[in-house]
Amino acid sequence: MLKMSTLFLRTLRDDPADAEVASHRLLVRAGYIRRVAAGIYSWLPLGVITLRNIENVVRQEMDKAGFQEVHFPALLPREAYEVTHRWEEYGPSLFRLQDRKGGDYLLGPTHEEMFTLMVKSEYSSYKDLPLSIYQIQTKYRDEARPRSGIIRGREFVMKDSYSFDIDDAGLDISYQKHRDAYIKCFDRLGLRYNIVKAVSGAMGGSRSEEFLAPCSTGEDTYVLCPSCGYAANVEAMVTKVAASDPSGIPSLEELDTPNTPTIDLLVAVMNEKFGGGYTAADTLKNIMVIADGRALAVLVPGDREVDLKRMQENLSGVHELRVFEEADFAQYPQLVKGYIGPQDVKAFGITLYADPRVAPGTSWISGANKKDLHARFVVNGRDFIPDAYIEAAEVRAGDSCPECATEIVIDRAIEIGHIFQLGRKYADALNLTVLDQNGKSQVVTMGSYGIGVSRAVAAIAEQTSDEIGLNWPVEIAPAKVHIVATGKDDLPFDTALQLGRDLEALGISVMLDDRRDASPGVKFKDAELIGNPIIVVVGKALVDGNVEVRVRKSADKSEVALSLAVSAIASLLT
RNA sequence: CGGGGCGUAGCGUAGUGGCUAGCGCGCCUGCUUUGGGAGCAGGAGACCGGGAGUUCGAAUCUCCCCGCCCCGACCA
């Protein structure tokens, strides 16, 4: 039983000055966490209990699914990360350090290498597969900008699992088992979430989904269809536009358009020339970009910006994507800035991509690749042919759902889980192979699956807290019942203690406010701030043989006979 | 890394060159109080983020450094 008279806890009456989001403010005020450095927090008893409760839910669901728990060090030697080039590629986000002999070490930001190497050293036959192993471990990432308290820290607790299979069919099964286990997990944690398609690669790559907990302070943006439930990361949102029939569209016509290097000016000139009716959506924006040093052209409707992040995610293997700078234009003197059109960029040796919104058969107003000239009736398939289609245009609320054409909404969320078919990247790099039935060596295929355990504390706090404090779901609260004893006599205190013992005998965890010197108001405020689901007040009502039972979430109160209190409380908790 | 804000006691804050750095919460002692952050009285607690400088005099002005928060870039 957690007794407040001795609990290592000091709640704060004022919001801490350095906290802005609800979870951060309340977790500090209620005495769950304290900041040590940017993105690094200490956990006080209430915080530790809450974190453990979440860990245990995760652990139980992993174990039920048949995954086995292991544990790696956080402090790792450089070698493993050299083989996969991550010692360099991970960049400044990797905490690097040296031992006394000058040997290089790192604090693990994630453990793919270690898991892969461990399986490699233990297993060598297809008969040993499939295998899924996991750990719950502290991870270290030197984030450029830690944020929002515990939501994005530099030290955080993560559950990471890895699956190992002999073939793609096996990987699909392992992936699905994780997906099912995650659903059970997050349901038990009382989180609202959407399972969102992450970028799986337009290039037909592997499958990946994120579990996103909707919340206004979240840092992920995703699209959601209110009708069919389609949900996707903005980067993974798919655009479906049908091809149209270009017959009947007049042939391409070049137009004199001096001094109109921008879309706005172009629309104005068109409306002046042809008596109105034109908008930016009728024009074609031809954006030049550099992908890892290679020049590409991409076409989007003139009323949309190119979303570089989205485009890059859909260009597999591209590390750096940026728009043309002056120096790049200097390399391609054929390109007339402000008047670029798709009609002959391919002739300049540049690959031409088009967003799906620039569908086959559609007709556009575009640059004519000549100074002061534009063209209209520029038809996809007739006047230019894209080399490939790629999702590149920005996504907007109201765009149509690829599944059912309903207008999608855009929402914010915290990423609490991510499941991902890794494939053979790490197994290849680290040479993880097993012998198959024919005695032939086969590279193992892997999946990786993460749950942000410490982040889940914040995500749940964000979704459940209110004006007056935290408000935990039953399974993860530091105690299921918070008993407040009030008055100056021994009777309510003795009664409260006995009630606590009776509840604990039924396996119901109890926090008891047995402080003799605190006023009732302080105790009520603290109980509400700390956020346990049931608050029982043992005080005034005792003269009638009653205690008061309050439900934190609904603020419902009722008086219950002391003799019936245990069963009444137990039934509220089920 | 770019932009903005901030750093005074455990927490929240006042103090723009001049007395012993002020207030609220919290903490300690005593008395009273006990159903919505009690009252009175007394008390402890601050190298005013650090360093250098200007000045008769610096929390306050100047320079450098460090740290923290927010927006963005970045990252899962």
XYZ file of C-alpha atoms (C1' of nucleotides) in Angstrom:
650
model
C 0.000 0.000 0.000
C 1.315 3.397 -0.978
C 0.976 5.621 2.064
C 1.163 9.306 1.308
C 2.502 10.042 4.775
C 5.772 8.392 3.766
C 5.647 8.290 -0.043
C 8.606 10.019 -1.681
C 6.471 12.631 -3.366
C 6.046 16.364 -3.488
C 3.310 17.718 -5.710
C 3.610 21.230 -7.077
C 0.895 23.806 -6.936
C 2.166 25.740 -9.949
C 2.923 24.536 -13.430
C 6.643 24.274 -14.041
C 7.829 27.163 -16.212
C 9.616 24.927 -18.723
C 6.674 22.663 -19.501
C 4.051 23.421 -22.066
C 2.208 20.293 -23.129
C -0.302 18.723 -20.733
C 1.514 15.451 -20.166
C 4.746 17.214 -19.292
C 3.122 19.773 -16.994
C 1.044 17.258 -15.114
C 3.661 14.535 -14.812
C 5.997 17.082 -13.230
C 3.331 18.699 -11.052
C 2.022 15.382 -9.804
C 5.538 14.240 -8.928
C 6.049 11.470 -11.496
C 9.125 12.845 -13.247
C 11.784 15.525 -12.863
C 13.956 17.014 -15.592
C 17.695 16.390 -15.353
C 18.816 17.797 -18.717
C 17.123 18.501 -22.033
C 15.245 15.353 -22.980
C 16.508 13.428 -19.936
C 14.240 12.724 -16.977
C 14.367 11.043 -13.596
C 11.431 8.923 -12.505
C 10.010 9.255 -8.991
C 8.075 6.432 -7.316
C 4.718 7.202 -8.927
C 6.388 7.489 -12.317
C 8.324 4.272 -11.873
C 5.174 2.363 -10.930
C 3.281 3.733 -13.930
C 6.129 2.979 -16.305
C 6.409 -0.553 -14.880
C 2.693 -1.108 -15.295
C 2.951 -0.231 -18.958
C 6.062 -2.361 -19.353
C 4.235 -5.278 -17.815
C 1.268 -4.997 -20.140
C 3.663 -4.942 -23.074
C 5.698 -7.826 -21.683
C 2.635 -9.964 -21.045
C 1.304 -9.464 -24.558
C 4.684 -10.211 -26.104
C 5.018 -13.366 -24.029
C 1.470 -14.451 -24.885
C 2.293 -14.096 -28.563
C 5.197 -16.476 -28.053
C 7.990 -13.941 -28.335
C 10.919 -14.370 -25.969
C 12.518 -11.667 -23.884
C 16.247 -11.028 -24.046
C 18.320 -8.110 -22.902
C 21.214 -6.330 -24.539
C 23.560 -3.755 -23.095
C 22.910 -0.123 -23.870
C 26.666 0.420 -24.028
C 27.914 -1.143 -27.235
C 31.217 -1.463 -29.056
C 31.649 0.294 -32.364
C 32.373 -2.828 -34.424
C 28.831 -4.098 -34.954
C 27.694 -0.714 -36.152
C 30.657 -0.451 -38.535
C 29.535 -3.419 -40.598
C 26.185 -1.794 -41.347
C 27.856 1.620 -41.742
C 25.611 3.039 -39.080
C 28.569 4.274 -37.002
C 28.856 6.963 -39.682
C 25.382 7.011 -41.193
C 23.530 7.504 -37.955
C 25.207 10.883 -37.783
C 25.163 13.267 -34.848
C 22.156 11.556 -33.272
C 24.410 8.749 -32.081
C 25.922 9.099 -28.624
C 29.549 8.091 -29.090
C 32.091 7.691 -26.319
C 35.470 6.158 -25.590
C 36.719 3.850 -22.919
C 39.958 4.381 -21.020
C 41.971 2.726 -23.772
C 40.528 4.993 -26.424
C 38.234 2.306 -27.821
C 35.061 3.602 -29.483
C 31.688 2.821 -27.981
C 28.150 4.017 -28.483
C 24.930 4.121 -26.530
C 22.459 2.031 -28.488
C 19.851 4.056 -30.404
C 18.245 0.803 -31.597
C 19.522 -2.766 -31.666
C 19.058 -4.383 -35.087
C 22.739 -5.273 -35.335
C 22.927 -6.863 -31.901
C 19.823 -8.979 -32.416
C 20.994 -10.084 -35.832
C 24.424 -11.018 -34.546
C 22.976 -12.869 -31.596
C 20.748 -15.009 -33.795
C 23.662 -15.582 -36.151
C 25.828 -16.868 -33.350
C 23.193 -19.231 -31.962
C 21.234 -20.542 -34.946
C 22.143 -22.004 -38.307
C 19.194 -24.099 -39.468
C 15.804 -23.357 -40.985
C 14.423 -25.724 -38.332
C 15.136 -23.058 -35.704
C 12.889 -20.545 -37.450
C 10.602 -18.720 -37.153
C 11.890 -16.819 -34.151
C 10.758 -13.587 -32.533
C 12.721 -12.068 -29.653
C 12.347 -8.769 -27.884
C 13.714 -6.577 -25.150
C 12.553 -3.637 -23.097
C 15.518 -1.337 -22.993
C 16.684 2.204 -22.532
C 17.658 3.777 -25.819
C 19.806 6.804 -26.456
C 19.462 9.247 -29.308
C 21.044 12.672 -29.280
C 18.011 14.337 -30.815
C 18.559 17.684 -32.472
C 15.597 18.977 -30.549
C 14.188 17.073 -27.608
C 10.606 18.141 -27.146
C 7.472 18.039 -25.045
C 8.935 16.422 -21.955
C 8.849 12.691 -22.245
C 7.321 12.583 -25.728
C 10.650 13.043 -27.454
C 13.559 12.455 -25.106
C 17.199 11.681 -25.631
C 16.960 8.759 -23.238
C 13.790 6.723 -23.452
C 12.442 3.255 -22.848
C 11.496 1.204 -25.860
C 10.283 -2.309 -26.429
C 11.918 -3.565 -29.588
C 11.296 -6.940 -31.199
C 12.793 -8.603 -34.198
C 11.456 -11.536 -36.167
C 13.521 -13.989 -38.160
C 12.081 -16.088 -40.954
C 13.341 -18.220 -43.771
C 11.065 -16.694 -46.397
C 8.653 -13.870 -47.177
C 5.579 -15.923 -46.326
C 7.016 -16.535 -42.874
C 7.775 -12.848 -42.458
C 4.170 -12.022 -43.303
C 3.003 -14.339 -40.536
C 5.460 -12.928 -37.978
C 4.444 -9.419 -38.963
C 0.773 -10.238 -38.522
C 1.416 -11.800 -35.117
C 3.114 -8.624 -33.985
C 0.321 -6.527 -35.371
C -2.228 -8.563 -33.422
C -0.155 -8.382 -30.238
C 0.206 -4.610 -30.602
C -3.543 -4.206 -30.940
C -4.086 -6.159 -27.709
C -1.391 -4.151 -26.006
C -2.636 -0.706 -26.928
C -6.235 -1.675 -26.200
C -5.208 -2.719 -22.692
C -3.290 0.517 -22.243
C -6.509 2.402 -22.893
C -5.082 4.315 -25.832
C -7.065 5.603 -28.763
C -5.019 4.974 -31.876
C -5.103 4.492 -35.601
C -3.086 1.971 -37.508
C -1.599 4.015 -40.253
C 0.108 2.970 -43.445
C 3.659 4.178 -43.441
C 5.733 4.424 -46.557
C 6.088 0.961 -47.933
C 7.786 2.247 -51.015
C 6.023 2.874 -54.296
C 8.776 0.612 -55.546
C 6.916 -2.372 -54.114
C 9.021 -2.683 -51.010
C 8.211 -4.019 -47.623
C 5.224 -3.449 -45.429
C 5.182 -0.892 -42.639
C 2.516 0.505 -40.355
C 2.555 2.973 -37.510
C 0.329 3.026 -34.453
C -0.585 6.658 -33.943
C -2.359 8.024 -30.878
C -4.337 11.094 -31.995
C -3.497 14.128 -29.923
C -3.180 17.803 -30.728
C 0.342 18.038 -29.315
C 1.582 15.086 -31.358
C 4.342 15.651 -33.869
C 3.168 13.282 -36.578
C 0.717 14.361 -39.224
C -1.421 11.737 -40.896
C -4.497 11.503 -43.056
C -7.674 9.769 -42.035
C -10.799 8.937 -43.985
C -13.846 9.527 -41.778
C -15.907 7.196 -43.890
C -13.923 4.015 -44.525
C -11.193 4.415 -41.898
C -8.315 4.531 -44.355
C -5.363 5.997 -42.484
C -1.931 6.811 -43.814
C 1.101 8.790 -42.956
C 1.205 11.912 -45.108
C 4.247 10.458 -46.844
C 2.353 7.249 -47.609
C -0.922 8.795 -48.730
C -1.811 7.485 -52.174
C -3.463 9.651 -54.789
C -5.852 8.115 -57.266
C -6.774 10.124 -60.318
C -8.319 8.428 -63.314
C -6.839 8.901 -66.767
C -8.952 11.108 -68.971
C -9.671 11.042 -72.662
C -7.570 13.619 -74.473
C -9.343 13.353 -77.814
C -10.893 16.626 -78.772
C -8.277 18.683 -76.984
C -6.785 21.129 -79.505
C -3.151 20.726 -80.326
C -0.509 22.425 -78.266
C -0.518 26.184 -78.649
C 2.364 28.422 -77.638
C 1.499 31.791 -76.140
C 3.382 35.032 -75.714
C 3.671 35.590 -71.982
C 6.414 38.070 -71.292
C 7.427 38.635 -67.652
C 5.284 35.907 -66.124
C 7.703 33.696 -64.229
C 5.202 32.805 -61.470
C 1.992 30.792 -61.418
C -0.019 33.747 -60.104
C 1.100 35.984 -62.932
C 0.478 33.246 -65.458
C -3.105 32.737 -64.270
C -3.720 36.475 -64.459
C -2.337 36.651 -68.005
C -4.407 33.648 -69.121
C -7.584 35.145 -67.726
C -6.842 38.402 -69.451
C -6.147 36.685 -72.770
C -9.039 34.245 -72.724
C -11.703 35.936 -70.666
C -11.373 34.257 -67.287
C -12.043 30.806 -65.925
C -8.439 29.814 -65.302
C -7.033 28.967 -61.876
C -3.666 27.800 -60.625
C -5.004 24.246 -60.737
C -5.033 24.456 -64.554
C -1.332 25.107 -64.689
C 1.514 22.704 -64.416
C 4.367 23.332 -62.038
C 7.618 21.873 -63.221
C 9.968 21.626 -60.256
C 13.620 20.783 -60.683
C 15.190 18.843 -57.837
C 18.496 17.210 -57.038
C 18.306 13.676 -55.684
C 21.696 12.561 -54.384
C 23.381 14.695 -57.007
C 21.124 13.679 -59.887
C 18.775 16.179 -61.538
C 15.108 15.237 -61.729
C 12.047 17.094 -62.922
C 8.746 16.587 -61.176
C 5.313 17.765 -62.300
C 2.595 18.842 -59.895
C -0.558 20.897 -60.422
C 0.185 24.614 -60.152
C -1.928 25.099 -57.047
C 0.137 22.620 -55.018
C 3.595 22.702 -53.543
C 5.985 19.797 -53.860
C 6.286 17.976 -50.526
C 9.965 17.043 -50.622
C 9.755 14.723 -47.651
C 6.894 12.845 -49.233
C 8.676 12.648 -52.554
C 11.899 11.468 -50.989
C 10.169 8.705 -49.044
C 8.758 7.471 -52.325
C 12.093 7.563 -54.122
C 13.703 4.488 -52.704
C 17.288 4.778 -51.656
C 17.572 8.544 -52.009
C 19.305 10.153 -49.033
C 19.200 13.793 -49.957
C 16.567 15.615 -51.933
C 16.554 19.368 -52.507
C 15.236 21.867 -54.992
C 17.457 23.406 -57.664
C 19.699 26.241 -56.630
C 21.252 28.832 -58.935
C 24.344 26.685 -59.370
C 22.217 23.785 -60.553
C 20.465 25.917 -63.142
C 23.900 26.939 -64.358
C 24.565 23.265 -65.101
C 21.493 23.096 -67.337
C 21.458 26.234 -69.462
C 18.687 24.730 -71.628
C 16.234 25.183 -68.758
C 14.593 28.592 -68.930
C 13.808 29.470 -65.347
C 10.165 30.418 -64.946
C 9.277 28.908 -68.309
C 10.142 25.265 -67.868
C 7.749 22.796 -69.444
C 7.745 19.010 -69.550
C 7.681 18.860 -73.347
C 11.397 18.387 -73.753
C 13.134 18.080 -70.404
C 13.753 14.453 -71.263
C 15.690 15.624 -74.288
C 17.983 17.420 -71.840
C 18.772 14.092 -70.197
C 16.634 14.714 -67.137
C 14.310 12.072 -65.745
C 10.724 13.284 -65.729
C 8.488 12.337 -62.808
C 4.841 13.272 -62.489
C 2.560 13.329 -59.488
C -0.471 11.069 -60.057
C -2.632 14.210 -60.146
C -0.999 14.880 -63.493
C -2.872 11.922 -64.920
C -2.562 10.518 -68.441
C -4.745 12.396 -70.888
C -4.961 15.585 -68.816
C -4.321 18.937 -70.434
C -2.283 21.736 -68.852
C -0.899 25.208 -69.198
C 2.833 24.997 -68.921
C 6.079 26.704 -69.754
C 7.304 26.295 -73.296
C 11.003 26.065 -72.458
C 11.495 29.370 -74.231
C 11.926 32.773 -72.651
C 8.600 34.617 -72.368
C 6.591 31.752 -73.843
C 4.050 29.443 -72.251
C 1.865 26.845 -73.897
C -1.661 25.579 -73.402
C -3.255 22.270 -74.331
C -0.127 20.496 -73.166
C -1.399 16.949 -72.895
C 0.112 14.147 -70.863
C 0.692 11.234 -73.221
C 0.665 13.377 -76.333
C 3.009 16.302 -75.693
C 5.044 14.722 -72.934
C 5.360 11.285 -71.386
C 6.525 11.027 -67.763
C 9.178 8.404 -67.077
C 7.376 7.497 -63.881
C 4.656 8.612 -61.515
C 5.544 9.516 -57.952
C 3.632 10.914 -54.982
C 5.146 14.360 -54.729
C 2.395 16.949 -54.343
C 1.459 18.165 -50.878
C -1.503 16.465 -49.261
C -4.410 18.624 -48.112
C -7.462 18.134 -45.980
C -10.333 17.481 -48.358
C -8.266 15.433 -50.817
C -10.041 12.278 -51.749
C -9.561 8.955 -50.036
C -7.877 6.405 -52.327
C -10.226 3.693 -51.058
C -13.625 5.366 -51.139
C -13.129 8.906 -52.521
C -14.500 10.564 -49.360
C -12.751 13.791 -48.347
C -9.936 12.959 -45.954
C -9.060 14.894 -42.819
C -5.584 15.675 -41.555
C -4.849 15.032 -37.907
C -1.926 15.042 -35.494
C -0.757 12.158 -33.355
C 1.999 10.669 -31.254
C 3.661 7.602 -32.707
C 3.463 4.898 -30.071
C 4.349 1.875 -32.155
C 5.833 0.945 -35.490
C 5.915 -2.410 -37.207
C 8.108 -2.890 -40.191
C 9.171 -5.620 -42.550
C 12.901 -5.089 -42.669
C 13.612 -7.783 -45.177
C 17.194 -8.890 -45.666
C 19.052 -5.614 -45.211
C 20.659 -6.446 -41.871
C 20.857 -10.171 -42.474
C 22.741 -9.497 -45.706
C 25.067 -6.961 -44.146
C 25.862 -9.188 -41.181
C 25.687 -12.408 -43.152
C 22.939 -14.071 -41.166
C 22.153 -17.247 -43.060
C 20.688 -20.637 -42.228
C 20.692 -23.881 -44.149
C 17.416 -24.756 -45.809
C 15.900 -28.228 -46.361
C 18.220 -28.770 -49.277
C 21.301 -27.873 -47.303
C 21.549 -24.601 -49.156
C 22.468 -21.402 -47.424
C 19.611 -18.870 -47.234
C 19.679 -15.294 -46.018
C 17.165 -14.824 -43.230
C 14.430 -12.216 -43.607
C 13.642 -9.979 -40.684
C 11.005 -7.701 -39.229
C 11.459 -5.029 -36.618
C 8.785 -3.813 -34.257
C 8.898 -1.063 -31.662
C 6.750 0.329 -28.882
C 7.706 3.571 -27.167
C 7.147 2.528 -23.567
C 8.109 5.760 -21.827
C 6.463 7.711 -24.614
C 3.270 5.740 -23.954
C 3.194 7.235 -20.442
C 3.003 10.670 -22.068
C 0.608 9.601 -24.818
C -1.842 8.157 -22.317
C -1.509 11.259 -20.146
C -2.182 13.447 -23.182
C -5.303 11.540 -24.140
C -6.808 11.110 -20.689
C -5.813 14.077 -18.537
C -8.125 17.024 -17.903
C -7.935 20.482 -16.341
C -7.367 19.206 -12.836
C -4.884 16.444 -13.392
C -3.915 13.041 -14.670
C -6.543 10.411 -15.154
C -5.146 6.944 -15.749
C -6.839 3.903 -17.204
C -7.275 1.235 -14.525
C -4.528 -1.058 -15.670
C -1.705 1.431 -15.575
C -2.572 3.799 -12.708
C -0.065 3.787 -9.834
C -2.939 2.450 -7.718
C -6.443 1.445 -8.662
C -7.950 3.031 -5.571
C -6.909 6.243 -3.842
C -8.301 6.367 -0.311
C -8.455 9.757 1.368
C -8.858 9.823 5.122
C -10.111 13.127 6.551
C -10.871 14.425 10.023
C -8.899 14.718 13.228
C -9.946 11.562 15.015
C -8.295 8.199 14.627
C -11.486 6.531 13.438
C -11.470 7.614 9.749
C -7.743 6.876 9.524
C -8.082 3.439 11.072
C -11.132 2.710 8.926
C -9.353 3.869 5.787
C -6.361 1.680 6.556
C -8.556 -1.369 7.101
C -10.463 -0.668 3.894
C -7.148 -0.475 2.075
C -6.081 -3.818 3.467
C -9.379 -5.418 2.485
C -9.009 -4.151 -1.052
C -5.423 -5.327 -1.289
C -6.498 -8.751 -0.108
C -8.520 -8.897 -3.330
C -5.498 -7.853 -5.346
C -6.667 -4.266 -5.783
C -3.747 -1.850 -5.445
C -4.266 1.025 -3.035
C -2.809 4.433 -2.350
C -3.767 5.792 1.068
C -3.672 9.456 1.986
C -3.033 9.090 5.691
C -1.447 12.498 6.218
C -2.691 13.860 9.553
C -1.480 17.394 8.995
C -2.848 18.070 5.499
C -6.253 19.682 5.072
C -9.027 17.868 3.180
C -8.783 20.337 0.299
C -5.115 19.524 -0.218
C -5.837 15.822 -0.209
C -8.667 16.107 -2.721
C -6.569 18.249 -5.060
C -3.660 15.840 -4.824
C -5.881 12.819 -5.445
C -7.297 14.431 -8.563
C -3.862 15.527 -9.748
C -2.307 12.101 -9.280
C -5.125 10.559 -11.282
C -5.943 7.145 -9.856
C -9.275 5.888 -11.238
C -11.260 5.493 -7.997
C -11.119 7.935 -5.093
C -12.655 6.848 -1.823
C -13.188 9.439 0.911
C -13.356 8.133 4.449
C -14.542 11.032 6.584
C -17.734 12.853 7.319
C -20.045 10.190 5.923
C -18.674 7.752 8.464
C -21.223 8.936 11.053
C -23.848 7.231 8.885
C -21.610 4.240 8.395
C -20.812 5.327 4.810
C -17.807 6.167 2.683
C -17.852 8.275 -0.445
C -16.803 6.613 -3.698
C -15.814 8.849 -6.580
C -14.925 7.946 -10.139
C -12.094 10.176 -11.340
C -13.029 9.975 -15.007
C -16.718 10.840 -14.730
C -16.600 12.744 -11.420
C -19.568 10.596 -10.298
C -19.887 10.413 -6.511
C -21.966 8.149 -4.358
C -22.136 7.193 -0.709
C -21.775 3.521 -0.028
C -22.149 1.639 3.235
C -18.705 0.803 4.575
C -19.635 -2.868 4.739
C -20.407 -2.851 0.997
C -17.539 -0.611 -0.047
C -15.126 -3.341 -1.107
C -17.570 -5.053 -3.407
C -18.857 -1.743 -4.778
C -15.318 -0.629 -5.583
C -14.415 -3.983 -7.078
C -17.391 -3.852 -9.394
C -16.467 -0.353 -10.557
C -13.058 -1.647 -11.545
C -14.208 -4.452 -13.772
C 21.726 24.216 -37.357
C 18.268 28.973 -38.347
C 14.506 32.146 -35.744
C 12.262 33.678 -30.993
C 12.074 33.686 -25.604
C 14.262 32.820 -20.890
C 17.917 31.863 -16.560
C 16.815 35.417 -9.142
C 15.667 29.835 -2.657
C 12.819 23.137 -3.882
C 8.564 25.434 -7.209
C 6.208 30.006 -9.231
C 7.849 35.004 -9.513
C 9.047 40.885 -8.369
C 13.097 43.759 -8.831
C 16.492 48.364 -15.630
C 22.844 51.275 -11.657
C 22.232 52.983 -5.089
C 20.223 50.804 1.902
C 20.361 44.061 4.625
C 17.446 41.041 -3.017
C 11.115 41.338 -2.082
C 6.583 38.275 -2.420
C 3.444 33.575 -2.835
C 3.671 28.227 -2.444
C 6.492 24.479 -0.126
C 9.809 23.458 4.364
C 10.892 23.919 10.196
C 8.807 25.409 15.488
C 4.477 26.660 18.458
C -0.759 27.480 19.098
C -5.517 27.306 16.752
C -8.003 24.781 12.613
C -9.801 19.971 9.657
C -14.988 18.359 3.406
C -12.110 21.745 -1.528
C -4.857 23.973 -2.029
C -6.582 26.805 6.634
C -5.189 31.111 10.305
C -1.741 33.600 13.483
C 3.260 34.117 15.366
C 8.295 32.940 14.835
C 12.198 30.687 11.659
C 15.624 28.199 7.949
C 16.695 28.489 2.960
C 19.829 32.616 -2.838
C 28.066 32.801 -4.634
C 20.757 36.620 -8.658
C 23.557 30.338 -14.498
C 29.374 31.022 -14.994
C 33.592 34.123 -16.286
C 35.715 38.714 -17.666
C 34.933 43.902 -17.952
C 32.751 49.135 -17.144
C 31.711 51.826 -12.418
C 32.808 54.831 -6.104
C 28.884 51.075 -6.463
C 26.280 45.612 -10.857
C 20.833 40.798 -10.195
C 20.433 45.407 -13.180
C 25.209 47.924 -18.263
C 29.055 45.438 -22.015
C 31.554 41.047 -23.986
C 32.323 35.784 -23.949
C 30.664 31.061 -22.354
C 26.992 27.551 -20.375
C 22.052 25.872 -19.728
C 16.633 25.643 -20.602
C 11.899 26.325 -23.437
C 9.107 27.260 -28.075
C 8.757 27.412 -33.782
C 11.323 25.438 -37.971
C 15.145 22.182 -40.255
C 16.353 17.183 -38.707
C 14.976 12.562 -36.602
C 11.341 7.480 -35.200
